[in-house]
């Protein structure tokens, strides 16, 4: 009887260890990995990100005083560019198939305004004229611009205009905003 209980206990320990190892490997391999695995793939080159995403995205190479940190992709679902400034601000520009807001920004904004740019309705979400999120849909895709430190609505408008122009032109010229 004691041997049976001991054998069951040992089997449970071995099985538990195997499951723990499997979960750890799926979550990045760390001993302290918790939660779902990261769905994003990161790239340094836009061309590589576009291949993984399954769609193209004409983007601004450089914002004034910002550098591109990475292109991140959830295959067939989302492509984003992450820009950082020396002051620590972060701007993300995203593109996703469909009509849903791809921003991932669920903050509450007191101000909401819309403007039509080249036939595309663009919506700005702001607090005290500082825009945190800009979204629009065109050509079967949704786009968003988010700013960690909040950009002026004017800068968000100029950035959205450039992204719309670059993604509707056949041979876009990449320029700074």
mmCIF file of C-alpha atoms in Angstrom:
data_model
loop_
_atom_site.group_PDB
_atom_site.id
_atom_site.type_symbol
_atom_site.label_atom_id
_atom_site.label_comp_id
_atom_site.label_asym_id
_atom_site.label_seq_id
_atom_site.Cartn_x
_atom_site.Cartn_y
_atom_site.Cartn_z
ATOM 1 C CA UNK A 1 0.000 0.000 0.000
ATOM 2 C CA UNK A 2 2.799 2.383 0.941
ATOM 3 C CA UNK A 3 4.571 1.591 -2.338
ATOM 4 C CA UNK A 4 1.423 2.404 -4.343
ATOM 5 C CA UNK A 5 1.022 5.772 -2.621
ATOM 6 C CA UNK A 6 4.735 6.467 -3.103
ATOM 7 C CA UNK A 7 4.504 5.547 -6.828
ATOM 8 C CA UNK A 8 1.475 7.829 -7.310
ATOM 9 C CA UNK A 9 3.229 10.696 -5.510
ATOM 10 C CA UNK A 10 6.368 10.255 -7.636
ATOM 11 C CA UNK A 11 4.321 10.166 -10.852
ATOM 12 C CA UNK A 12 2.568 13.381 -9.823
ATOM 13 C CA UNK A 13 5.930 15.082 -9.152
ATOM 14 C CA UNK A 14 7.378 13.973 -12.482
ATOM 15 C CA UNK A 15 4.238 14.959 -14.402
ATOM 16 C CA UNK A 16 4.093 18.313 -12.579
ATOM 17 C CA UNK A 17 7.746 18.970 -13.431
ATOM 18 C CA UNK A 18 7.130 18.188 -17.112
ATOM 19 C CA UNK A 19 4.134 20.513 -17.268
ATOM 20 C CA UNK A 20 6.086 23.243 -15.497
ATOM 21 C CA UNK A 21 8.943 22.906 -17.999
ATOM 22 C CA UNK A 22 6.523 22.947 -20.937
ATOM 23 C CA UNK A 23 4.752 26.081 -19.646
ATOM 24 C CA UNK A 24 8.083 27.772 -19.019
ATOM 25 C CA UNK A 25 9.251 27.054 -22.567
ATOM 26 C CA UNK A 26 6.022 28.386 -24.042
ATOM 27 C CA UNK A 27 6.297 31.602 -22.016
ATOM 28 C CA UNK A 28 9.819 32.551 -22.999
ATOM 29 C CA UNK A 29 11.812 29.946 -21.083
ATOM 30 C CA UNK A 30 12.332 31.916 -17.890
ATOM 31 C CA UNK A 31 11.831 30.309 -14.501
ATOM 32 C CA UNK A 32 9.523 33.150 -13.472
ATOM 33 C CA UNK A 33 7.515 33.295 -16.706
ATOM 34 C CA UNK A 34 3.869 34.080 -15.972
ATOM 35 C CA UNK A 35 0.925 34.624 -18.304
ATOM 36 C CA UNK A 36 0.458 34.233 -22.028
ATOM 37 C CA UNK A 37 3.394 34.265 -24.436
ATOM 38 C CA UNK A 38 4.235 37.549 -26.164
ATOM 39 C CA UNK A 39 2.467 37.508 -29.571
ATOM 40 C CA UNK A 40 4.802 40.109 -31.126
ATOM 41 C CA UNK A 41 7.800 39.495 -33.366
ATOM 42 C CA UNK A 42 10.308 42.375 -33.453
ATOM 43 C CA UNK A 43 12.315 43.518 -36.463
ATOM 44 C CA UNK A 44 14.872 46.219 -37.204
ATOM 45 C CA UNK A 45 13.925 46.467 -40.893
ATOM 46 C CA UNK A 46 10.479 47.405 -42.163
ATOM 47 C CA UNK A 47 10.796 45.006 -45.105
ATOM 48 C CA UNK A 48 11.214 42.045 -42.754
ATOM 49 C CA UNK A 49 8.248 43.180 -40.646
ATOM 50 C CA UNK A 50 6.056 43.537 -43.742
ATOM 51 C CA UNK A 51 6.880 39.977 -44.830
ATOM 52 C CA UNK A 52 5.940 38.600 -41.405
ATOM 53 C CA UNK A 53 2.758 40.737 -41.227
ATOM 54 C CA UNK A 54 1.599 39.702 -44.681
ATOM 55 C CA UNK A 55 0.885 43.287 -45.798
ATOM 56 C CA UNK A 56 2.872 46.429 -46.579
ATOM 57 C CA UNK A 57 3.014 49.642 -44.567
ATOM 58 C CA UNK A 58 4.620 52.802 -45.892
ATOM 59 C CA UNK A 59 5.927 54.626 -42.848
ATOM 60 C CA UNK A 60 7.757 57.743 -41.925
ATOM 61 C CA UNK A 61 11.424 56.944 -41.457
ATOM 62 C CA UNK A 62 11.998 59.565 -38.801
ATOM 63 C CA UNK A 63 9.979 62.028 -36.787
ATOM 64 C CA UNK A 64 11.857 65.175 -35.930
ATOM 65 C CA UNK A 65 13.814 64.331 -32.733
ATOM 66 C CA UNK A 66 12.588 60.698 -32.741
ATOM 67 C CA UNK A 67 14.325 57.484 -33.760
ATOM 68 C CA UNK A 68 12.747 54.226 -34.835
ATOM 69 C CA UNK A 69 13.292 51.580 -32.166
ATOM 70 C CA UNK A 70 11.571 48.591 -33.713
ATOM 71 C CA UNK A 71 8.921 47.272 -36.021
ATOM 72 C CA UNK A 72 6.658 44.812 -34.239
ATOM 73 C CA UNK A 73 4.289 42.320 -35.833
ATOM 74 C CA UNK A 74 1.494 39.970 -34.917
ATOM 75 C CA UNK A 75 1.359 37.907 -38.135
ATOM 76 C CA UNK A 76 -1.659 38.675 -40.358
ATOM 77 C CA UNK A 77 -3.087 40.924 -37.588
ATOM 78 C CA UNK A 78 -0.932 43.979 -36.861
ATOM 79 C CA UNK A 79 2.213 45.858 -37.830
ATOM 80 C CA UNK A 80 3.513 48.727 -35.687
ATOM 81 C CA UNK A 81 6.464 51.075 -35.700
ATOM 82 C CA UNK A 82 7.782 52.255 -32.329
ATOM 83 C CA UNK A 83 9.491 55.657 -32.261
ATOM 84 C CA UNK A 84 11.334 57.063 -29.216
ATOM 85 C CA UNK A 85 12.587 60.565 -28.476
ATOM 86 C CA UNK A 86 15.572 61.607 -26.392
ATOM 87 C CA UNK A 87 13.108 62.958 -23.812
ATOM 88 C CA UNK A 88 11.566 59.486 -23.429
ATOM 89 C CA UNK A 89 8.324 60.018 -25.358
ATOM 90 C CA UNK A 90 7.142 57.064 -27.387
ATOM 91 C CA UNK A 91 4.977 57.195 -30.502
ATOM 92 C CA UNK A 92 3.453 54.076 -32.053
ATOM 93 C CA UNK A 93 1.949 53.923 -35.515
ATOM 94 C CA UNK A 94 -0.103 50.793 -36.226
ATOM 95 C CA UNK A 95 -1.826 49.200 -39.199
ATOM 96 C CA UNK A 96 -4.191 46.233 -39.052
ATOM 97 C CA UNK A 97 -6.575 44.533 -41.480
ATOM 98 C CA UNK A 98 -10.249 45.304 -40.870
ATOM 99 C CA UNK A 99 -12.187 48.104 -39.221
ATOM 100 C CA UNK A 100 -11.344 47.718 -35.516
ATOM 101 C CA UNK A 101 -9.276 50.282 -33.596
ATOM 102 C CA UNK A 102 -5.744 48.791 -33.590
ATOM 103 C CA UNK A 103 -4.276 51.240 -31.045
ATOM 104 C CA UNK A 104 -4.498 49.145 -27.883
ATOM 105 C CA UNK A 105 -5.147 52.470 -26.069
ATOM 106 C CA UNK A 106 -8.114 52.155 -23.709
ATOM 107 C CA UNK A 107 -7.663 55.473 -21.890
ATOM 108 C CA UNK A 108 -10.651 57.751 -21.399
ATOM 109 C CA UNK A 109 -10.406 61.037 -23.327
ATOM 110 C CA UNK A 110 -12.615 64.070 -22.681
ATOM 111 C CA UNK A 111 -12.179 65.501 -26.174
ATOM 112 C CA UNK A 112 -13.053 63.752 -29.411
ATOM 113 C CA UNK A 113 -12.953 65.421 -32.809
ATOM 114 C CA UNK A 114 -12.927 64.282 -36.412
ATOM 115 C CA UNK A 115 -11.524 65.718 -39.595
ATOM 116 C CA UNK A 116 -11.567 64.469 -43.180
ATOM 117 C CA UNK A 117 -8.117 64.123 -44.742
ATOM 118 C CA UNK A 118 -7.964 63.198 -48.442
ATOM 119 C CA UNK A 119 -11.435 61.647 -48.176
ATOM 120 C CA UNK A 120 -10.598 59.691 -44.995
ATOM 121 C CA UNK A 121 -12.327 60.470 -41.696
ATOM 122 C CA UNK A 122 -9.723 60.702 -38.924
ATOM 123 C CA UNK A 123 -10.736 60.792 -35.247
ATOM 124 C CA UNK A 124 -8.586 62.458 -32.582
ATOM 125 C CA UNK A 125 -8.873 61.619 -28.874
ATOM 126 C CA UNK A 126 -7.382 64.224 -26.542
ATOM 127 C CA UNK A 127 -7.316 65.807 -23.108
ATOM 128 C CA UNK A 128 -6.638 69.556 -22.938
ATOM 129 C CA UNK A 129 -5.732 69.644 -26.654
ATOM 130 C CA UNK A 130 -3.043 66.967 -26.131
ATOM 131 C CA UNK A 131 -3.790 64.033 -28.418
ATOM 132 C CA UNK A 132 -3.189 60.545 -27.062
ATOM 133 C CA UNK A 133 -4.807 58.570 -29.867
ATOM 134 C CA UNK A 134 -5.645 59.091 -33.523
ATOM 135 C CA UNK A 135 -7.519 56.447 -35.555
ATOM 136 C CA UNK A 136 -8.893 55.969 -39.074
ATOM 137 C CA UNK A 137 -9.844 53.291 -41.609
ATOM 138 C CA UNK A 138 -9.116 53.180 -45.311
ATOM 139 C CA UNK A 139 -8.498 50.563 -47.988
ATOM 140 C CA UNK A 140 -9.619 47.641 -45.816
ATOM 141 C CA UNK A 141 -7.175 48.514 -43.013
ATOM 142 C CA UNK A 142 -7.329 50.420 -39.734
ATOM 143 C CA UNK A 143 -4.582 52.755 -38.584
ATOM 144 C CA UNK A 144 -3.668 54.397 -35.291
ATOM 145 C CA UNK A 145 -1.127 56.770 -33.841
ATOM 146 C CA UNK A 146 -0.596 56.848 -30.083
ATOM 147 C CA UNK A 147 1.686 59.094 -28.079
ATOM 148 C CA UNK A 148 2.818 58.286 -24.565
ATOM 149 C CA UNK A 149 3.384 61.957 -23.639
ATOM 150 C CA UNK A 150 0.506 63.223 -25.811
ATOM 151 C CA UNK A 151 1.282 65.251 -28.906
ATOM 152 C CA UNK A 152 -0.548 68.372 -29.952
ATOM 153 C CA UNK A 153 -3.659 67.781 -32.029
ATOM 154 C CA UNK A 154 -1.927 69.774 -34.795
ATOM 155 C CA UNK A 155 1.061 67.377 -34.807
ATOM 156 C CA UNK A 156 -1.308 64.376 -34.766
ATOM 157 C CA UNK A 157 -3.151 65.890 -37.757
ATOM 158 C CA UNK A 158 0.105 66.429 -39.682
ATOM 159 C CA UNK A 159 1.327 62.913 -38.865
ATOM 160 C CA UNK A 160 -1.968 61.287 -39.867
ATOM 161 C CA UNK A 161 -1.974 63.296 -43.107
ATOM 162 C CA UNK A 162 1.532 62.063 -43.986
ATOM 163 C CA UNK A 163 0.701 58.425 -43.170
ATOM 164 C CA UNK A 164 -2.512 58.609 -45.234
ATOM 165 C CA UNK A 165 -0.652 60.180 -48.170
ATOM 166 C CA UNK A 166 2.182 57.653 -47.989
ATOM 167 C CA UNK A 167 -0.163 54.674 -47.896
ATOM 168 C CA UNK A 168 -2.358 55.855 -50.755
ATOM 169 C CA UNK A 169 0.444 56.898 -53.143
ATOM 170 C CA UNK A 170 2.104 54.425 -55.511
ATOM 171 C CA UNK A 171 5.650 55.723 -54.933
ATOM 172 C CA UNK A 172 5.608 57.546 -51.582
ATOM 173 C CA UNK A 173 8.472 59.806 -50.624
ATOM 174 C CA UNK A 174 9.423 59.277 -47.010
ATOM 175 C CA UNK A 175 9.745 62.582 -45.167
ATOM 176 C CA UNK A 176 10.019 63.745 -41.594
ATOM 177 C CA UNK A 177 7.110 65.317 -39.744
#
